[in-house]
Amino acid sequence: MLINMLQLQAHGDERGLLISLEKGRNIPFEIKRVYYSFGTKGGVVRGLHAHKKLKQLVVVVKGSCRFVLDDGKERVDVILDNPAQALYLNSNVWREIHDITEDCVCMVLADEVYDESDYIRSYDDFLLYVNDMETVKVEEIVND
Ligand code: TYD
């Protein structure tokens, strides 16, 4: 599975650092929503869902966590502990967030507003969904 990690350019001087996220510059979509999770209790696992259409960019601005990404074929771990890095998450990727430090602030930029009907919240449903998509693709190729 391809992991899309963007290195964000920081404006730095003797006072410290600043990163700006801008549509058309370093964000590959129109930003319609920004949300952030924080205050996560020790041992809690967040995420545990996939999106049918939504695209997201994740920046851990403080603390650290481990994203487990699964496309239905392969599972990979990505540790996010650097506010100058952004993880691009395409649709149809199951994500779990583990090892969330208590100081972790995880900011997410999204290309759509919140829509519960875009969520797949069961791993079994996710596998059925991505396998169905594969079947449709194969049928398209056969019918071409
Ligand atoms: P949830 O999807 O469970 O968060 P996580 O993926 O971090 O485990 O969301 C927690 C709650 O917040 C849930 O009731 C849905 C709500 N929510 C919104 O209202 N708007 C949003 O943009 C998001 C992401 C969640």
Short mmCIF file of C-alpha atoms and ligand atoms in Angstrom, two decimals:
data_model
loop_
_atom_site.label_atom_id
_atom_site.label_comp_id
_atom_site.label_asym_id
_atom_site.label_seq_id
_atom_site.Cartn_x
_atom_site.Cartn_y
_atom_site.Cartn_z
CA MET A 1 0.00 0.00 0.00
CA LEU A 2 1.29 3.43 -0.92
CA ILE A 3 1.73 5.71 2.09
CA ASN A 4 1.41 9.34 1.13
CA MET A 5 3.34 11.40 3.63
CA LEU A 6 3.81 15.06 2.79
CA GLN A 7 6.74 17.00 4.21
CA LEU A 8 5.41 20.46 5.04
CA GLN A 9 7.61 23.47 4.52
CA ALA A 10 8.06 25.45 7.75
CA HIS A 11 8.76 29.17 7.93
CA GLY A 12 11.42 29.30 10.57
CA ASP A 13 13.40 32.06 12.20
CA GLU A 14 15.03 32.66 15.56
CA ARG A 15 11.57 32.86 17.20
CA GLY A 16 10.41 29.42 16.09
CA LEU A 17 8.44 27.76 13.32
CA LEU A 18 5.18 28.27 11.46
CA ILE A 19 3.41 26.06 8.93
CA SER A 20 0.58 27.20 6.69
CA LEU A 21 -1.83 24.81 4.98
CA GLU A 22 -3.34 26.22 1.80
CA LYS A 23 -5.58 24.89 -0.90
CA GLY A 24 -3.67 24.71 -4.19
CA ARG A 25 -0.29 25.00 -2.48
CA ASN A 26 0.23 22.08 -0.14
CA ILE A 27 -3.31 20.66 0.24
CA PRO A 28 -4.43 18.42 -2.63
CA PHE A 29 -8.17 19.24 -2.27
CA GLU A 30 -10.62 21.97 -1.33
CA ILE A 31 -10.81 22.11 2.47
CA LYS A 32 -14.43 22.00 3.67
CA ARG A 33 -13.85 20.94 7.28
CA VAL A 34 -11.14 20.93 9.91
CA TYR A 35 -11.48 18.95 13.12
CA TYR A 36 -9.10 17.85 15.82
CA SER A 37 -9.16 15.24 18.54
CA PHE A 38 -7.39 15.72 21.85
CA GLY A 39 -7.69 14.72 25.49
CA THR A 40 -7.73 11.04 24.49
CA LYS A 41 -7.57 8.79 27.55
CA GLY A 42 -4.69 6.30 27.91
CA GLY A 43 -5.13 3.00 26.05
CA VAL A 44 -8.03 4.25 23.90
CA VAL A 45 -8.10 3.28 20.20
CA ARG A 46 -9.76 5.86 17.92
CA GLY A 47 -10.78 5.77 14.29
CA LEU A 48 -11.90 2.21 13.53
CA HIS A 49 -13.64 3.24 10.34
CA ALA A 50 -13.20 3.90 6.62
CA HIS A 51 -14.76 6.47 4.31
CA LYS A 52 -16.47 5.76 1.01
CA LYS A 53 -15.59 9.13 -0.57
CA LEU A 54 -13.90 11.42 1.93
CA LYS A 55 -10.28 12.50 1.47
CA GLN A 56 -8.32 13.72 4.48
CA LEU A 57 -4.99 15.08 5.52
CA VAL A 58 -3.82 14.33 9.06
CA VAL A 59 -1.32 16.42 11.02
CA VAL A 60 -0.40 15.51 14.56
CA VAL A 61 0.37 18.99 15.85
CA LYS A 62 1.35 17.79 19.33
CA GLY A 63 2.25 14.43 20.88
CA SER A 64 2.21 11.24 18.87
CA CYS A 65 0.12 8.30 17.75
CA ARG A 66 0.30 5.29 15.47
CA PHE A 67 -2.06 5.02 12.50
CA VAL A 68 -2.82 1.51 11.29
CA LEU A 69 -3.92 1.71 7.65
CA ASP A 70 -5.59 -1.15 5.84
CA ASP A 71 -6.76 -1.20 2.21
CA GLY A 72 -8.33 -4.65 2.51
CA LYS A 73 -5.18 -6.37 1.26
CA GLU A 74 -2.40 -5.02 3.41
CA ARG A 75 -1.97 -3.39 6.83
CA VAL A 76 0.74 -0.82 7.56
CA ASP A 77 1.73 1.18 10.62
CA VAL A 78 2.55 4.87 10.36
CA ILE A 79 3.84 6.76 13.38
CA LEU A 80 2.89 10.42 13.43
CA ASP A 81 4.97 12.50 15.83
CA ASN A 82 6.05 15.48 13.75
CA PRO A 83 3.90 18.58 13.09
CA ALA A 84 5.85 19.19 9.87
CA GLN A 85 4.49 15.97 8.33
CA ALA A 86 1.03 15.32 6.93
CA LEU A 87 -0.49 11.93 6.19
CA TYR A 88 -2.78 11.93 3.15
CA LEU A 89 -5.66 9.49 3.50
CA ASN A 90 -7.61 8.63 0.40
CA SER A 91 -11.09 7.11 0.58
CA ASN A 92 -11.55 3.37 1.15
CA VAL A 93 -8.81 2.99 3.73
CA TRP A 94 -9.63 1.45 7.09
CA ARG A 95 -7.84 3.40 9.84
CA GLU A 96 -7.21 2.74 13.49
CA ILE A 97 -5.34 5.12 15.75
CA HIS A 98 -3.33 3.46 18.50
CA ASP A 99 -0.71 4.51 21.08
CA ILE A 100 -2.23 7.99 21.35
CA THR A 101 -0.27 10.02 23.88
CA GLU A 102 -2.36 11.96 26.39
CA ASP A 103 -1.00 15.26 25.01
CA CYS A 104 -1.78 14.27 21.41
CA VAL A 105 -3.63 16.82 19.28
CA CYS A 106 -4.56 15.25 15.96
CA MET A 107 -5.80 17.71 13.36
CA VAL A 108 -7.63 16.53 10.25
CA LEU A 109 -8.44 18.52 7.10
CA ALA A 110 -11.25 17.07 5.02
CA ASP A 111 -12.68 17.70 1.56
CA GLU A 112 -16.28 17.34 2.77
CA VAL A 113 -18.45 18.34 5.69
CA TYR A 114 -19.37 15.69 8.28
CA ASP A 115 -21.64 13.01 6.83
CA GLU A 116 -22.27 9.86 8.85
CA SER A 117 -23.51 8.03 5.71
CA ASP A 118 -19.97 8.23 4.27
CA TYR A 119 -18.60 6.14 7.17
CA ILE A 120 -18.05 2.39 7.18
CA ARG A 121 -17.78 1.55 10.87
CA SER A 122 -17.52 -2.24 10.72
CA TYR A 123 -14.34 -3.93 9.45
CA ASP A 124 -16.34 -6.80 7.92
CA ASP A 125 -18.52 -4.30 6.01
CA PHE A 126 -15.34 -2.54 4.86
CA LEU A 127 -13.93 -5.79 3.42
CA LEU A 128 -17.21 -6.47 1.62
CA TYR A 129 -17.24 -2.88 0.28
CA VAL A 130 -13.68 -2.92 -1.12
CA ASN A 131 -14.10 -6.43 -2.54
CA ASP A 132 -17.32 -5.32 -4.28
CA MET A 133 -15.42 -2.38 -5.77
CA GLU A 134 -12.76 -4.82 -7.07
CA THR A 135 -15.50 -6.94 -8.66
CA VAL A 136 -16.98 -3.88 -10.38
CA LYS A 137 -13.51 -2.92 -11.71
CA VAL A 138 -12.90 -6.44 -13.08
CA GLU A 139 -16.36 -6.43 -14.73
CA GLU A 140 -15.58 -3.06 -16.34
CA ILE A 141 -12.30 -4.41 -17.74
CA VAL A 142 -14.05 -7.57 -19.04
CA ASN A 143 -16.81 -5.48 -20.66
CA ASP A 144 -14.43 -2.99 -22.29
P1 TYD B 1 -15.58 9.57 15.82
O1 TYD B 1 -15.78 9.37 14.34
O2 TYD B 1 -16.05 8.45 16.71
O3 TYD B 1 -14.06 9.93 16.14
P2 TYD B 1 -12.70 9.07 16.03
O4 TYD B 1 -12.59 8.66 14.59
O5 TYD B 1 -11.62 10.00 16.47
O6 TYD B 1 -12.80 7.88 16.92
O7 TYD B 1 -16.32 10.92 16.22
C1 TYD B 1 -16.61 11.23 17.55
C2 TYD B 1 -17.94 11.99 17.60
O8 TYD B 1 -17.84 13.26 16.96
C3 TYD B 1 -19.06 11.23 16.92
O9 TYD B 1 -20.22 11.40 17.72
C4 TYD B 1 -19.25 11.96 15.61
C5 TYD B 1 -18.82 13.38 15.93
N1 TYD B 1 -18.19 14.12 14.81
C6 TYD B 1 -18.81 15.26 14.34
O10 TYD B 1 -19.90 15.67 14.78
N2 TYD B 1 -18.20 15.97 13.34
C7 TYD B 1 -17.03 15.57 12.79
O11 TYD B 1 -16.49 16.25 11.90
C8 TYD B 1 -16.41 14.34 13.29
C9 TYD B 1 -15.11 13.85 12.71
C10 TYD B 1 -17.04 13.67 14.30
#
